[in-house]
Tab-separated table of N, CA, C and O in Angstrom:
chain	number	residue	atom	x	y	z
J	21	LEU	N	5.473	4.315	12.396
J	21	LEU	CA	6.060	3.339	11.206
J	21	LEU	C	5.697	5.013	10.184
J	21	LEU	O	6.913	4.672	9.216
J	22	GLY	N	5.434	6.116	10.485
J	22	GLY	CA	5.753	6.914	9.685
J	22	GLY	C	7.125	7.371	9.279
J	22	GLY	O	7.410	7.483	8.440
J	23	GLU	N	7.668	7.396	10.675
J	23	GLU	CA	8.969	8.386	10.869
J	23	GLU	C	9.784	7.356	10.111
J	23	GLU	O	10.621	7.401	9.674
J	24	LEU	N	9.248	5.732	9.960
J	24	LEU	CA	10.438	4.812	9.582
J	24	LEU	C	10.711	4.344	8.172
J	24	LEU	O	11.336	4.725	7.506
J	25	LEU	N	9.379	4.995	7.682
J	25	LEU	CA	9.346	4.975	6.348
J	25	LEU	C	9.630	6.145	5.601
J	25	LEU	O	10.259	6.215	4.855
J	26	ASN	N	10.176	7.140	6.388
J	26	ASN	CA	10.619	8.707	6.173
J	26	ASN	C	12.264	8.575	5.680
J	26	ASN	O	12.751	9.228	4.884
J	27	THR	N	12.090	7.683	7.481
J	27	THR	CA	13.543	7.563	7.346
J	27	THR	C	14.657	6.280	6.426
J	27	THR	O	15.693	6.577	5.743
J	28	ALA	N	13.720	5.383	5.575
J	28	ALA	CA	13.960	4.589	4.288
J	28	ALA	C	14.323	5.209	3.505
J	28	ALA	O	14.899	4.777	2.880
J	29	GLN	N	13.156	6.398	3.428
J	29	GLN	CA	13.034	6.532	1.874
J	29	GLN	C	14.922	7.857	1.953
J	29	GLN	O	14.974	7.668	0.732
J	30	ASN	N	14.631	8.488	2.971
J	30	ASN	CA	15.945	8.939	2.965
J	30	ASN	C	17.361	8.031	2.876
J	30	ASN	O	18.207	8.505	1.640
J	31	GLU	N	17.478	6.974	3.362
J	31	GLU	CA	18.301	5.980	3.112
J	31	GLU	C	17.925	5.208	1.499
J	31	GLU	O	19.153	5.128	0.682
J	32	LEU	N	16.916	5.046	0.493
J	32	LEU	CA	17.369	4.838	-0.211
J	32	LEU	C	17.555	6.063	-1.629
J	32	LEU	O	18.293	5.340	-2.620
J	33	LYS	N	17.308	7.280	-0.686
J	33	LYS	CA	18.011	8.658	-1.734
J	33	LYS	C	19.325	8.447	-1.769
J	33	LYS	O	20.123	8.715	-2.798
J	34	LYS	N	20.007	8.220	-0.882
J	34	LYS	CA	21.548	8.220	-0.313
J	34	LYS	C	22.156	7.103	-0.968
J	34	LYS	O	22.820	7.503	-1.809
J	35	LEU	N	20.895	5.956	-1.585
J	35	LEU	CA	21.609	5.155	-2.565
J	35	LEU	C	21.563	5.138	-3.929
J	35	LEU	O	21.754	4.047	-4.869
J	36	GLY	N	20.759	5.971	-4.104
J	36	GLY	CA	20.667	6.754	-5.476
J	36	GLY	C	19.215	5.899	-6.208
J	36	GLY	O	19.162	5.617	-7.464
J	37	VAL	N	18.646	4.966	-6.059
J	37	VAL	CA	17.719	4.311	-6.271
J	37	VAL	C	16.186	5.104	-6.394
J	37	VAL	O	14.916	4.757	-6.887
J	38	ASN	N	16.215	6.396	-5.861
J	38	ASN	CA	15.345	7.369	-6.053
J	38	ASN	C	14.943	7.584	-7.486
J	38	ASN	O	15.576	7.494	-8.285
J	39	ASP	N	13.543	8.302	-7.574
J	39	ASP	CA	13.427	8.861	-8.986
J	39	ASP	C	12.454	10.295	-8.520
J	39	ASP	O	12.300	10.434	-7.938
J	40	GLN	N	12.657	11.079	-9.772
J	40	GLN	CA	12.497	12.489	-9.233
J	40	GLN	C	10.474	12.575	-9.305
J	40	GLN	O	10.594	12.972	-8.662
J	41	LYS	N	10.032	11.426	-10.309
J	41	LYS	CA	8.642	11.302	-9.951
J	41	LYS	C	8.496	11.184	-9.360
J	41	LYS	O	7.625	11.143	-8.290
J	42	ILE	N	8.839	9.992	-8.456
J	42	ILE	CA	8.318	9.100	-7.503
J	42	ILE	C	8.870	10.360	-5.806
J	42	ILE	O	8.116	10.433	-5.139
J	43	ASP	N	9.925	10.826	-6.209
J	43	ASP	CA	10.162	12.268	-5.339
J	43	ASP	C	9.264	13.146	-5.145
J	43	ASP	O	8.442	13.424	-4.274
J	44	ASN	N	8.727	13.634	-6.146
J	44	ASN	CA	7.822	14.699	-6.143
J	44	ASN	C	6.224	14.117	-5.792
J	44	ASN	O	5.753	15.026	-4.756
J	45	LEU	N	6.096	13.026	-6.399
J	45	LEU	CA	4.300	12.375	-5.246
J	45	LEU	C	5.109	12.029	-3.459
J	45	LEU	O	3.725	12.471	-2.987
J	46	ILE	N	6.063	11.849	-3.173
J	46	ILE	CA	6.367	11.519	-1.826
J	46	ILE	C	6.403	12.739	-1.343
J	46	ILE	O	5.738	13.612	-0.202
J	47	ASP	N	6.842	13.873	-1.614
J	47	ASP	CA	6.882	15.697	-1.612
J	47	ASP	C	5.474	15.640	-1.346
J	47	ASP	O	4.772	16.682	-0.476
J	48	THR	N	4.394	15.357	-2.458
J	48	THR	CA	3.215	15.359	-2.749
J	48	THR	C	2.536	15.323	-1.300
J	48	THR	O	1.461	15.947	-0.553
J	49	ALA	N	2.854	13.671	-1.068
J	49	ALA	CA	1.876	13.105	0.372
J	49	ALA	C	2.267	13.747	1.425
J	49	ALA	O	1.711	13.817	2.600
J	50	LYS	N	3.534	14.017	1.538
J	50	LYS	CA	3.909	14.718	2.695
J	50	LYS	C	3.380	16.406	3.103
J	50	LYS	O	3.105	16.352	4.502
J	51	THR	N	3.608	16.684	1.982
J	51	THR	CA	2.641	17.899	2.196
J	51	THR	C	0.809	18.455	2.272
J	51	THR	O	0.457	18.684	3.011
J	52	SER	N	0.832	16.653	2.136
J	52	SER	CA	-0.894	16.751	1.990
J	52	SER	C	-1.470	15.603	3.612
J	52	SER	O	-2.119	15.759	3.296
J	53	GLY	N	-0.157	16.116	4.611
J	53	GLY	CA	-0.041	15.450	5.565
J	53	GLY	C	0.298	13.676	6.220
J	53	GLY	O	0.000	13.292	6.726
J	54	ALA	N	0.329	13.108	5.025
J	54	ALA	CA	0.909	12.263	5.164
J	54	ALA	C	1.713	11.901	6.213
J	54	ALA	O	2.529	12.611	6.596
J	55	LEU	N	1.679	10.493	7.038
J	55	LEU	CA	2.522	10.482	8.763
J	55	LEU	C	4.001	9.791	7.849
J	55	LEU	O	4.833	9.521	8.765
J	56	GLY	N	3.989	9.140	6.520
J	56	GLY	CA	5.244	9.201	5.846
J	56	GLY	C	5.219	8.526	4.823
J	56	GLY	O	3.841	8.486	4.296
J	57	SER	N	6.215	8.145	3.595
J	57	SER	CA	5.661	8.210	2.309
J	57	SER	C	7.038	7.975	1.577
J	57	SER	O	8.199	8.314	2.477
J	58	LYS	N	7.201	6.305	1.426
J	58	LYS	CA	8.498	5.724	0.740
J	58	LYS	C	8.134	4.974	-0.564
J	58	LYS	O	7.051	4.710	-0.516
J	59	LEU	N	9.540	5.189	-1.409
J	59	LEU	CA	9.265	4.254	-2.990
J	59	LEU	C	9.382	3.051	-2.517
J	59	LEU	O	9.527	2.659	-1.031
J	60	THR	N	8.541	2.209	-3.234
J	60	THR	CA	8.339	0.526	-3.148
J	60	THR	C	8.592	0.237	-4.198
J	60	THR	O	8.493	0.181	-4.962
J	61	GLY	N	8.547	-1.111	-4.095
J	61	GLY	CA	9.654	-2.273	-5.365
J	61	GLY	C	10.868	-1.997	-5.459
J	61	GLY	O	11.830	-1.967	-4.488
J	62	ALA	N	11.411	-2.074	-6.359
J	62	ALA	CA	13.183	-2.804	-7.107
J	62	ALA	C	13.523	-1.240	-7.145
J	62	ALA	O	14.862	-1.100	-7.705
J	63	GLY	N	13.231	-0.069	-7.103
J	63	GLY	CA	13.253	1.441	-7.733
J	63	GLY	C	12.888	1.572	-8.779
J	63	GLY	O	12.967	0.503	-9.447
J	64	ARG	N	12.899	3.135	-8.794
J	64	ARG	CA	12.888	3.534	-10.397
J	64	ARG	C	11.702	2.862	-10.992
J	64	ARG	O	11.532	3.114	-12.161
J	65	GLY	N	10.410	2.279	-10.364
J	65	GLY	CA	9.376	1.272	-10.734
J	65	GLY	C	8.448	1.889	-11.002
J	65	GLY	O	7.267	1.862	-11.294
J	66	GLY	N	8.296	3.266	-10.099
J	66	GLY	CA	6.909	4.084	-9.922
J	66	GLY	C	5.977	3.940	-9.111
J	66	GLY	O	4.986	4.180	-9.376
J	67	CYS	N	6.686	3.110	-7.941
J	67	CYS	CA	5.808	3.032	-7.218
J	67	CYS	C	6.404	3.418	-5.871
J	67	CYS	O	7.087	3.362	-5.224
J	68	MET	N	4.941	4.101	-4.735
J	68	MET	CA	5.004	4.250	-3.641
J	68	MET	C	4.436	4.327	-2.593
J	68	MET	O	3.009	3.882	-3.077
J	69	ILE	N	4.230	4.145	-1.216
J	69	ILE	CA	3.325	4.502	-0.516
J	69	ILE	C	2.863	5.394	0.123
J	69	ILE	O	4.705	6.285	0.591
J	70	ALA	N	2.423	5.742	0.533
J	70	ALA	CA	2.299	6.880	1.788
J	70	ALA	C	1.230	6.477	2.887
J	70	ALA	O	-0.176	5.610	2.771
J	71	LEU	N	1.360	6.598	4.109
J	71	LEU	CA	0.898	6.427	5.451
J	71	LEU	C	-0.642	7.419	6.129
J	71	LEU	O	0.444	8.452	6.103
J	72	ALA	N	-1.645	7.525	5.867
J	72	ALA	CA	-2.458	8.407	5.997
J	72	ALA	C	-3.154	7.781	7.671
J	72	ALA	O	-2.925	7.139	8.300
J	73	LYS	N	-3.384	9.284	8.172
J	73	LYS	CA	-4.048	8.810	9.384
J	73	LYS	C	-5.404	8.184	9.576
J	73	LYS	O	-5.943	7.913	10.246
J	74	ASP	N	-6.118	7.866	8.899
J	74	ASP	CA	-7.543	7.522	8.240
J	74	ASP	C	-8.226	7.296	7.258
J	74	ASP	O	-7.619	7.507	6.200
J	75	GLU	N	-9.514	6.474	7.398
J	75	GLU	CA	-10.334	6.504	5.735
J	75	GLU	C	-10.261	7.804	4.601
J	75	GLU	O	-9.473	7.745	3.684
J	76	GLU	N	-10.716	8.574	5.747
J	76	GLU	CA	-10.775	9.733	4.693
J	76	GLU	C	-9.283	10.414	4.431
J	76	GLU	O	-9.437	11.053	3.051
J	77	HIS	N	-8.532	10.746	4.911
J	77	HIS	CA	-7.351	11.084	4.843
J	77	HIS	C	-6.383	10.505	3.554
J	77	HIS	O	-6.337	10.718	2.933
J	78	ALA	N	-7.051	8.708	3.758
J	78	ALA	CA	-6.636	8.286	2.700
J	78	ALA	C	-6.813	8.661	1.218
J	78	ALA	O	-6.441	8.831	0.204
J	79	SER	N	-8.354	8.622	1.432
J	79	SER	CA	-9.237	9.312	-0.070
J	79	SER	C	-8.194	10.630	-0.440
J	79	SER	O	-8.273	10.682	-1.469
J	80	TYR	N	-8.132	11.948	0.462
J	80	TYR	CA	-7.951	12.564	0.218
J	80	TYR	C	-6.969	12.508	-0.394
J	80	TYR	O	-5.906	13.341	-1.300
J	81	LEU	N	-5.393	11.601	0.001
J	81	LEU	CA	-4.086	11.469	-0.235
J	81	LEU	C	-3.752	11.218	-1.719
J	81	LEU	O	-3.475	11.436	-2.709
J	82	SER	N	-5.152	10.140	-1.886
J	82	SER	CA	-5.080	9.472	-3.143
J	82	SER	C	-5.526	10.854	-4.283
J	82	SER	O	-4.656	10.780	-5.281
J	83	ARG	N	-6.652	11.963	-3.984
J	83	ARG	CA	-6.810	12.486	-4.840
J	83	ARG	C	-5.762	13.412	-5.407
J	83	ARG	O	-5.106	13.829	-6.655
J	84	LYS	N	-5.002	14.121	-4.510
J	84	LYS	CA	-3.701	15.096	-3.936
J	84	LYS	C	-2.309	14.098	-5.588
J	84	LYS	O	-2.105	14.690	-5.964
J	85	LEU	N	-2.623	13.200	-4.870
J	85	LEU	CA	-1.642	11.760	-5.667
J	85	LEU	C	-1.679	11.906	-6.753
J	85	LEU	O	-1.068	12.144	-8.324
J	86	ILE	N	-3.244	12.161	-7.090
J	86	ILE	CA	-3.751	11.519	-8.797
J	86	ILE	C	-3.061	12.904	-9.446
J	86	ILE	O	-2.789	13.371	-10.410
J	87	GLN	N	-4.287	14.221	-8.957
J	87	GLN	CA	-3.855	15.236	-8.792
J	87	GLN	C	-2.313	16.204	-9.527
J	87	GLN	O	-1.701	16.870	-10.448
J	88	ALA	N	-1.088	15.896	-8.371
J	88	ALA	CA	0.077	15.640	-8.792
J	88	ALA	C	0.854	14.615	-10.155
J	88	ALA	O	2.084	14.667	-9.569
J	89	GLY	N	0.423	13.695	-10.879
J	89	GLY	CA	0.556	12.664	-11.924
J	89	GLY	C	0.737	11.268	-11.438
J	89	GLY	O	1.044	10.611	-12.434
J	90	ALA	N	-0.017	11.205	-10.651
J	90	ALA	CA	0.045	9.632	-10.142
J	90	ALA	C	-0.935	9.176	-11.312
J	90	ALA	O	-1.990	9.505	-11.151
J	91	LYS	N	-0.450	7.760	-11.844
J	91	LYS	CA	-1.219	6.985	-12.304
J	91	LYS	C	-2.573	6.101	-12.290
J	91	LYS	O	-4.198	6.451	-12.794
J	92	ASN	N	-2.523	5.658	-10.532
J	92	ASN	CA	-3.201	5.158	-9.810
J	92	ASN	C	-3.157	5.506	-8.291
J	92	ASN	O	-1.944	5.716	-7.827
J	93	ALA	N	-4.173	5.202	-7.714
J	93	ALA	CA	-4.367	5.205	-6.443
J	93	ALA	C	-4.912	4.235	-5.767
J	93	ALA	O	-6.046	4.050	-6.324
J	94	TRP	N	-4.469	3.684	-4.241
J	94	TRP	CA	-5.135	2.897	-4.104
J	94	TRP	C	-5.387	2.832	-2.032
J	94	TRP	O	-3.853	2.930	-2.067
J	95	THR	N	-6.402	3.093	-1.861
J	95	THR	CA	-6.110	2.706	-0.727
J	95	THR	C	-6.440	1.392	0.166
J	95	THR	O	-6.999	0.713	-0.523
J	96	PHE	N	-5.750	1.089	1.597
J	96	PHE	CA	-5.878	-0.351	2.750
J	96	PHE	C	-5.652	-0.049	3.420
J	96	PHE	O	-5.114	1.257	4.027
J	97	LYS	N	-6.571	-0.415	4.469
J	97	LYS	CA	-7.035	0.025	6.030
J	97	LYS	C	-5.745	-1.469	6.125
J	97	LYS	O	-5.922	-2.657	5.791
J	98	VAL	N	-4.971	-0.887	6.880
J	98	VAL	CA	-4.479	-2.358	7.709
J	98	VAL	C	-4.730	-2.338	9.271
J	98	VAL	O	-4.272	-1.550	10.246
J	99	ASN	N	-5.094	-3.651	9.179
J	99	ASN	CA	-5.080	-4.090	10.821
J	99	ASN	C	-4.060	-4.905	11.548
J	99	ASN	O	-3.320	-5.664	10.666
J	100	GLU	N	-4.008	-4.639	12.760
J	100	GLU	CA	-3.489	-5.375	13.368
J	100	GLU	C	-3.713	-6.912	14.213
J	100	GLU	O	-4.496	-7.113	14.527
J	101	THR	N	-3.975	-8.119	13.640
J	101	THR	CA	-3.618	-9.590	13.946
J	101	THR	C	-2.645	-9.829	14.419
J	101	THR	O	-1.705	-9.881	14.370
J	102	LYS	N	-3.446	-11.225	15.384
J	102	LYS	CA	-2.214	-11.749	15.769
J	102	LYS	C	-2.740	-13.606	15.244
J	102	LYS	O	-3.955	-14.029	14.889
J	103	ARG	N	-1.691	-14.346	15.447
J	103	ARG	CA	-2.008	-15.397	13.965
J	103	ARG	C	-1.274	-16.184	15.059
J	103	ARG	O	-0.143	-15.548	16.110
J	104	GLU	N	-1.320	-17.392	14.392
J	104	GLU	CA	-0.856	-18.221	15.664
J	104	GLU	C	0.955	-18.533	15.401
J	104	GLU	O	1.285	-18.254	14.419
J	105	PHE	N	1.727	-18.402	16.682
J	105	PHE	CA	3.411	-18.318	16.407
J	105	PHE	C	3.311	-16.758	15.802
J	105	PHE	O	4.845	-17.152	16.296
J	106	GLN	N	3.426	-15.855	15.472
J	106	GLN	CA	3.711	-14.517	15.163
J	106	GLN	C	2.646	-13.829	15.598
J	106	GLN	O	1.066	-13.474	15.215
J	107	ASN	N	3.051	-12.209	15.098
J	107	ASN	CA	2.079	-11.399	14.729
J	107	ASN	C	2.670	-10.384	13.896
J	107	ASN	O	3.402	-10.402	12.915
J	108	SER	N	1.694	-10.035	12.753
J	108	SER	CA	1.319	-9.777	11.450
J	108	SER	C	0.740	-8.609	11.075
J	108	SER	O	-0.275	-8.722	12.127
J	109	HIS	N	0.944	-7.842	10.374
J	109	HIS	CA	-0.279	-6.728	9.404
J	109	HIS	C	-1.075	-7.445	8.358
J	109	HIS	O	-0.382	-8.288	7.756
J	110	VAL	N	-2.122	-6.998	8.399
J	110	VAL	CA	-3.089	-7.383	7.378
J	110	VAL	C	-3.570	-5.878	6.623
J	110	VAL	O	-3.825	-5.466	7.210
J	111	ALA	N	-3.429	-6.141	4.993
J	111	ALA	CA	-3.825	-5.471	4.616
J	111	ALA	C	-5.645	-5.682	4.036
J	111	ALA	O	-5.854	-6.532	3.409
J	112	GLU	N	-6.644	-4.625	4.562
J	112	GLU	CA	-7.379	-5.065	3.838
J	112	GLU	C	-8.093	-3.543	2.781
J	112	GLU	O	-8.289	-2.634	3.639
J	113	GLY	N	-8.361	-4.434	1.664
J	113	GLY	CA	-9.275	-2.719	0.911
J	113	GLY	C	-9.884	-2.187	1.217
J	113	GLY	O	-10.865	-2.591	1.623
J	114	TRP	N	-9.674	-0.981	1.589
J	114	TRP	CA	-11.375	-0.093	1.903
J	114	TRP	C	-12.247	0.156	0.201
J	114	TRP	O	-13.240	0.571	-0.043
J	115	GLY	N	-11.853	-0.779	-0.857
J	115	GLY	CA	-12.023	-1.242	-1.722
J	115	GLY	C	-12.068	0.600	-2.543
J	115	GLY	O	-13.231	0.730	-3.743
J	116	GLU	N	-11.469	1.305	-2.804
J	116	GLU	CA	-10.762	2.638	-3.390
J	116	GLU	C	-10.083	2.347	-4.500
J	116	GLU	O	-8.788	2.085	-3.810
J	117	ASN	N	-10.007	2.479	-5.607
J	117	ASN	CA	-9.042	2.805	-6.444
J	117	ASN	C	-9.444	3.689	-7.287
J	117	ASN	O	-10.330	4.044	-8.292
J	118	ILE	N	-8.411	5.009	-7.229
J	118	ILE	CA	-8.541	6.108	-7.885
J	118	ILE	C	-7.348	6.041	-9.130
J	118	ILE	O	-6.888	6.119	-8.974
J	119	GLU	N	-8.211	6.154	-10.502
J	119	GLU	CA	-6.742	6.349	-11.824
J	119	GLU	C	-7.389	8.076	-12.227
J	119	GLU	O	-8.290	8.364	-12.412
J	120	SER	N	-5.878	8.262	-12.587
J	120	SER	CA	-5.983	9.720	-13.064
J	120	SER	C	-6.917	9.498	-15.095
J	120	SER	O	-6.832	7.867	-15.437
J	121	ASN	N	-6.864	10.004	-15.594
J	121	ASN	CA	-7.821	10.117	-16.763
J	121	ASN	C	-6.749	10.313	-18.067
J	121	ASN	O	-7.301	10.479	-18.871
J	122	SER	N	-5.283	10.451	-17.579
J	122	SER	CA	-4.501	10.206	-18.677
J	122	SER	C	-3.983	8.797	-19.048
J	122	SER	O	-4.354	7.886	-18.312
């Protein structure tokens, strides 16, 4: 999944929907050990996703992203579950929301 996020982000950059601030946060996530990261939403909207190894790493990434200029960071645990007729992924919040002081 991390590799897919990185590949998708490279394609978004080629399309020109990236933003320098988001690019900086994506770079911060990667240098902080994220398995993958990309912008999300309609582009240029100021939101990105970073895939962490575990809950502790997610907290670490959140703090690093705030230090790098992110206004907020939320952590979620993704569980794979089976539902009738389909496979899906469900996000469960770990209950952590880190906000910057700015």
